[in-house]
Amino acid sequence: MTDTSDKLTDLEIRLAHQDQQIHDLSDMVTRQWHEIDRLKKSLQKTESRLSVLEEDADEGQGPVYEKPPHY
């Protein structure tokens, strides 16, 4: 009986560890997904700004941000 009981206990321990690992991985994927969304929004904002700057330069308005005179 103790052999079967030991095997059952070992399986329960392994299952508990696997459940914790699955939970940890799920949390990690969720955090990474939020970070990817944040980075996508940042990239879109940057692309939009760059597009506006390029349009201004194409229209002959010159650069919006000029180098300071000490350069």
mmCIF file of C-alpha atoms in Angstrom:
data_model
loop_
_atom_site.group_PDB
_atom_site.id
_atom_site.type_symbol
_atom_site.label_atom_id
_atom_site.label_comp_id
_atom_site.label_asym_id
_atom_site.label_seq_id
_atom_site.Cartn_x
_atom_site.Cartn_y
_atom_site.Cartn_z
ATOM 1 C CA MET A 1 0.000 0.000 0.000
ATOM 2 C CA THR A 2 2.733 2.477 0.774
ATOM 3 C CA ASP A 3 4.242 2.011 -2.685
ATOM 4 C CA THR A 4 0.939 2.979 -4.311
ATOM 5 C CA SER A 5 0.478 5.804 -1.831
ATOM 6 C CA ASP A 6 3.998 7.100 -2.527
ATOM 7 C CA LYS A 7 3.363 6.988 -6.279
ATOM 8 C CA LEU A 8 0.091 8.856 -5.839
ATOM 9 C CA THR A 9 1.770 11.491 -3.663
ATOM 10 C CA ASP A 10 4.570 11.874 -6.220
ATOM 11 C CA LEU A 11 2.022 12.351 -9.008
ATOM 12 C CA GLU A 12 0.102 14.924 -6.963
ATOM 13 C CA ILE A 13 3.325 16.843 -6.304
ATOM 14 C CA ARG A 14 4.248 16.785 -9.988
ATOM 15 C CA LEU A 15 0.752 17.928 -10.955
ATOM 16 C CA ALA A 16 0.905 20.810 -8.481
ATOM 17 C CA HIS A 17 4.285 21.921 -9.882
ATOM 18 C CA GLN A 18 3.008 21.684 -13.450
ATOM 19 C CA ASP A 19 -0.090 23.684 -12.573
ATOM 20 C CA GLN A 20 2.125 26.391 -11.074
ATOM 21 C CA GLN A 21 4.373 26.411 -14.143
ATOM 22 C CA ILE A 22 1.382 26.714 -16.465
ATOM 23 C CA HIS A 23 0.040 29.592 -14.382
ATOM 24 C CA ASP A 24 3.453 31.326 -14.406
ATOM 25 C CA LEU A 25 3.789 30.901 -18.173
ATOM 26 C CA SER A 26 0.285 32.241 -18.711
ATOM 27 C CA ASP A 27 1.116 35.322 -16.640
ATOM 28 C CA MET A 28 4.326 35.814 -18.597
ATOM 29 C CA VAL A 29 2.527 35.597 -21.940
ATOM 30 C CA THR A 30 -0.077 38.100 -20.732
ATOM 31 C CA ARG A 31 2.617 40.583 -19.649
ATOM 32 C CA GLN A 32 4.438 40.153 -22.956
ATOM 33 C CA TRP A 33 1.204 40.698 -24.887
ATOM 34 C CA HIS A 34 0.591 43.959 -23.032
ATOM 35 C CA GLU A 35 4.171 45.048 -23.725
ATOM 36 C CA ILE A 36 3.783 44.217 -27.427
ATOM 37 C CA ASP A 37 0.577 46.267 -27.576
ATOM 38 C CA ARG A 38 2.328 49.191 -25.868
ATOM 39 C CA LEU A 39 5.253 48.978 -28.288
ATOM 40 C CA LYS A 40 2.917 48.812 -31.300
ATOM 41 C CA LYS A 41 1.147 51.976 -30.167
ATOM 42 C CA SER A 42 4.482 53.705 -29.618
ATOM 43 C CA LEU A 43 5.671 52.655 -33.075
ATOM 44 C CA GLN A 44 2.471 53.925 -34.688
ATOM 45 C CA LYS A 45 2.865 57.263 -32.917
ATOM 46 C CA THR A 46 6.495 57.520 -34.028
ATOM 47 C CA GLU A 47 5.615 56.620 -37.623
ATOM 48 C CA SER A 48 2.895 59.263 -37.591
ATOM 49 C CA ARG A 49 5.313 61.920 -36.341
ATOM 50 C CA LEU A 50 7.901 60.915 -38.934
ATOM 51 C CA SER A 51 5.299 61.078 -41.667
ATOM 52 C CA VAL A 52 4.352 64.629 -40.651
ATOM 53 C CA LEU A 53 8.010 65.675 -40.618
ATOM 54 C CA GLU A 54 8.612 64.154 -44.043
ATOM 55 C CA GLU A 55 5.535 65.891 -45.472
ATOM 56 C CA ASP A 56 6.725 69.225 -44.066
ATOM 57 C CA ALA A 57 10.179 68.693 -45.557
ATOM 58 C CA ASP A 58 8.663 67.771 -48.947
ATOM 59 C CA GLU A 59 6.587 70.953 -48.969
ATOM 60 C CA GLY A 60 9.707 73.069 -48.625
ATOM 61 C CA GLN A 61 8.984 74.238 -45.128
ATOM 62 C CA GLY A 62 12.342 72.981 -43.965
ATOM 63 C CA PRO A 63 12.986 70.861 -40.955
ATOM 64 C CA VAL A 64 10.772 71.421 -37.951
ATOM 65 C CA TYR A 65 13.671 70.828 -35.588
ATOM 66 C CA GLU A 66 16.876 72.558 -36.600
ATOM 67 C CA LYS A 67 20.251 71.976 -35.033
ATOM 68 C CA PRO A 68 21.293 74.577 -32.494
ATOM 69 C CA PRO A 69 23.925 77.083 -33.750
ATOM 70 C CA HIS A 70 26.734 75.555 -31.678
ATOM 71 C CA TYR A 71 26.771 72.379 -33.828
#
